[in-house]
Coordinates of N, CA and C in Angstrom, one line a residue:
M1 N 7.6 -9.0 6.7 CA 7.4 -8.7 8.1 C 8.6 -7.8 8.6
G2 N 8.3 -6.7 9.1 CA 9.4 -5.8 9.6 C 9.7 -6.1 11.1
Y3 N 10.8 -5.5 11.5 CA 11.1 -5.7 12.9 C 11.6 -4.3 13.5
V4 N 11.6 -4.2 14.8 CA 12.0 -3.0 15.5 C 13.5 -3.3 15.8
S5 N 14.3 -2.3 15.4 CA 15.8 -2.4 15.7 C 16.1 -1.8 17.1
F6 N 17.3 -2.1 17.5 CA 17.8 -1.5 18.8 C 17.9 0.0 18.6
N7 N 18.2 0.5 17.4 CA 18.3 1.9 17.1 C 16.9 2.6 17.2
D8 N 15.8 1.9 16.8 CA 14.5 2.4 17.0 C 14.2 2.6 18.5
V9 N 14.6 1.6 19.3 CA 14.3 1.7 20.8 C 15.1 2.9 21.4
I10 N 16.4 3.0 20.9 CA 17.2 4.1 21.4 C 16.6 5.5 21.0
E11 N 16.1 5.6 19.7 CA 15.4 6.8 19.3 C 14.2 7.1 20.1
L12 N 13.3 6.1 20.3 CA 12.1 6.2 21.1 C 12.5 6.7 22.5
N13 N 13.4 6.1 23.1 CA 13.8 6.5 24.5 C 14.3 7.9 24.5
G14 N 15.0 8.4 23.5 CA 15.5 9.8 23.3 C 14.3 10.7 23.3
I15 N 13.3 10.3 22.5 CA 12.1 11.2 22.4 C 11.4 11.3 23.7
L16 N 11.2 10.1 24.4 CA 10.6 10.2 25.8 C 11.4 11.1 26.7
K17 N 12.7 11.1 26.6 CA 13.5 11.9 27.5 C 13.3 13.4 27.1
E18 N 13.3 13.7 25.8 CA 13.1 15.1 25.3 C 11.8 15.6 25.8
K19 N 10.8 14.8 25.8 CA 9.4 15.2 26.2 C 9.3 15.3 27.7
G20 N 10.3 14.9 28.5 CA 10.2 15.0 29.9 C 9.4 13.8 30.5
L21 N 9.3 12.7 29.8 CA 8.6 11.6 30.2 C 9.6 10.6 30.7
N22 N 9.6 10.4 32.0 CA 10.7 9.5 32.7 C 10.3 8.1 32.7
F23 N 10.4 7.5 31.4 CA 10.1 6.1 31.2 C 11.2 5.6 30.3
K24 N 11.5 4.3 30.3 CA 12.5 3.7 29.4 C 11.8 2.5 28.8
I25 N 12.0 2.3 27.5 CA 11.4 1.1 26.8 C 12.6 0.1 26.6
H26 N 12.3 -1.1 26.9 CA 13.3 -2.2 26.8 C 12.8 -3.2 25.8
L27 N 13.7 -3.7 25.0 CA 13.3 -4.7 24.0 C 13.7 -6.1 24.5
R28 N 12.7 -7.0 24.4 CA 13.0 -8.5 24.6 C 13.0 -9.2 23.3
D29 N 14.0 -10.1 23.2 CA 14.0 -10.9 21.9 C 13.2 -12.2 22.2
T30 N 12.1 -12.3 21.5 CA 11.3 -13.5 21.6 C 11.1 -14.2 20.3
C31 N 10.6 -15.4 20.3 CA 10.4 -16.1 19.1 C 9.1 -15.6 18.4
G32 N 9.2 -15.2 17.2 CA 8.0 -14.8 16.5 C 7.8 -13.3 16.5
R33 N 7.4 -12.8 17.7 CA 7.0 -11.4 17.8 C 8.0 -10.7 18.8
Q34 N 8.2 -9.4 18.6 CA 9.1 -8.7 19.5 C 8.2 -8.2 20.6
S35 N 8.8 -8.3 21.8 CA 8.1 -7.7 23.0 C 8.9 -6.7 23.7
F36 N 8.3 -5.9 24.4 CA 8.9 -4.8 25.1 C 8.4 -4.6 26.5
W37 N 9.2 -4.0 27.4 CA 8.6 -3.7 28.7 C 9.0 -2.3 29.0
I38 N 8.1 -1.7 29.8 CA 8.2 -0.2 30.2 C 8.7 -0.1 31.6
E39 N 9.8 0.7 31.7 CA 10.4 0.9 33.0 C 10.1 2.4 33.4
P40 N 9.3 2.6 34.5 CA 9.1 4.0 35.0 C 10.3 4.4 35.8
L41 N 10.8 5.6 35.5 CA 12.0 6.2 36.2 C 11.6 7.3 37.0
G42 N 12.0 7.3 38.3 CA 11.7 8.5 39.2 C 10.3 8.7 39.5
N43 N 10.0 9.8 40.2 CA 8.7 10.2 40.6 C 7.8 10.7 39.5
C44 N 8.4 11.3 38.5 CA 7.6 11.9 37.4 C 6.7 10.9 36.7
A45 N 7.2 9.6 36.6 CA 6.5 8.6 36.0 C 5.2 8.3 36.7
C46 N 5.1 8.6 38.0 CA 3.9 8.3 38.8 C 3.0 9.4 38.9
E47 N 3.3 10.5 38.2 CA 2.5 11.7 38.3 C 1.6 11.9 37.1
G48 N 0.9 10.9 36.7 CA -0.1 11.0 35.7 C 0.5 11.1 34.3
K49 N 1.7 10.7 34.0 CA 2.3 10.8 32.7 C 2.1 9.6 31.9
Y50 N 1.5 8.5 32.4 CA 1.4 7.3 31.7 C 0.6 7.5 30.4
D51 N -0.5 8.2 30.4 CA -1.3 8.3 29.2 C -0.5 9.0 28.1
E52 N 0.2 10.1 28.5 CA 1.1 10.8 27.5 C 2.2 9.9 26.9
M53 N 2.8 9.0 27.8 CA 3.8 8.1 27.3 C 3.2 7.1 26.4
Y54 N 2.0 6.5 26.8 CA 1.4 5.5 25.9 C 1.1 6.1 24.5
G55 N 0.6 7.3 24.5 CA 0.3 8.0 23.2 C 1.5 8.2 22.4
L56 N 2.6 8.6 23.0 CA 3.8 8.8 22.3 C 4.4 7.5 21.7
V57 N 4.4 6.4 22.5 CA 4.8 5.1 22.1 C 4.0 4.6 20.9
E58 N 2.7 4.7 21.0 CA 1.8 4.2 20.0 C 2.0 5.0 18.7
A59 N 2.1 6.3 18.8 CA 2.3 7.1 17.6 C 3.7 6.8 16.9
Y60 N 4.7 6.6 17.7 CA 6.0 6.2 17.2 C 5.9 4.9 16.4
F61 N 5.4 3.9 17.0 CA 5.3 2.6 16.3 C 4.4 2.6 15.1
E62 N 3.3 3.4 15.2 CA 2.4 3.5 14.0 C 3.1 4.2 12.8
R63 N 3.9 5.2 13.1 CA 4.7 5.8 12.0 C 5.7 4.8 11.4
K64 N 6.1 3.7 12.1 CA 7.0 2.7 11.6 C 6.2 1.5 11.0
G65 N 4.8 1.6 11.0 CA 4.0 0.6 10.4 C 3.6 -0.6 11.3
F66 N 3.7 -0.4 12.6 CA 3.4 -1.4 13.6 C 2.2 -0.9 14.5
S67 N 1.5 -1.9 15.0 CA 0.5 -1.6 16.0 C 0.9 -2.2 17.3
V68 N 0.6 -1.5 18.4 CA 1.0 -1.9 19.8 C -0.2 -2.6 20.5
E69 N 0.2 -3.8 21.1 CA -0.8 -4.5 21.9 C -0.2 -4.7 23.3
Y70 N -0.9 -4.1 24.3 CA -0.4 -4.1 25.7 C -1.0 -5.4 26.4
D71 N -0.3 -5.8 27.5 CA -0.8 -6.8 28.4 C -1.8 -6.1 29.3
E72 N -2.3 -6.9 30.3 CA -3.4 -6.3 31.1 C -2.9 -5.2 32.0
Q73 N -1.6 -5.2 32.4 CA -1.1 -4.1 33.3 C -0.6 -2.9 32.5
K74 N -0.5 -3.1 31.2 CA 0.0 -2.1 30.2 C 1.5 -1.7 30.5
M75 N 2.2 -2.6 31.1 CA 3.7 -2.4 31.3 C 4.5 -3.3 30.4
N76 N 3.9 -4.1 29.6 CA 4.5 -4.9 28.5 C 3.7 -4.8 27.3
F77 N 4.3 -4.9 26.1 CA 3.6 -4.8 24.9 C 4.3 -5.5 23.8
V78 N 3.6 -5.9 22.7 CA 4.2 -6.5 21.5 C 3.8 -5.6 20.4
V79 N 4.6 -5.7 19.3 CA 4.3 -5.0 18.0 C 4.2 -6.0 16.9

């Protein structure tokens, strides 16, 4: 079983920034599965950029061999 490192989260946040997506991903350390929460930053996050951000996050983790499962609000997820 693999795990997501802090460096992965830093890399993902850098990609989001490069793409002009004003969101930040945060890692929570939990028992068993790793969980994450999404922080929208500034006004740009509220201007219809969520779908683009979700697509980027999912593609990033899929390349690393993980699948993303969101909660009902899609502001938290596990891999």
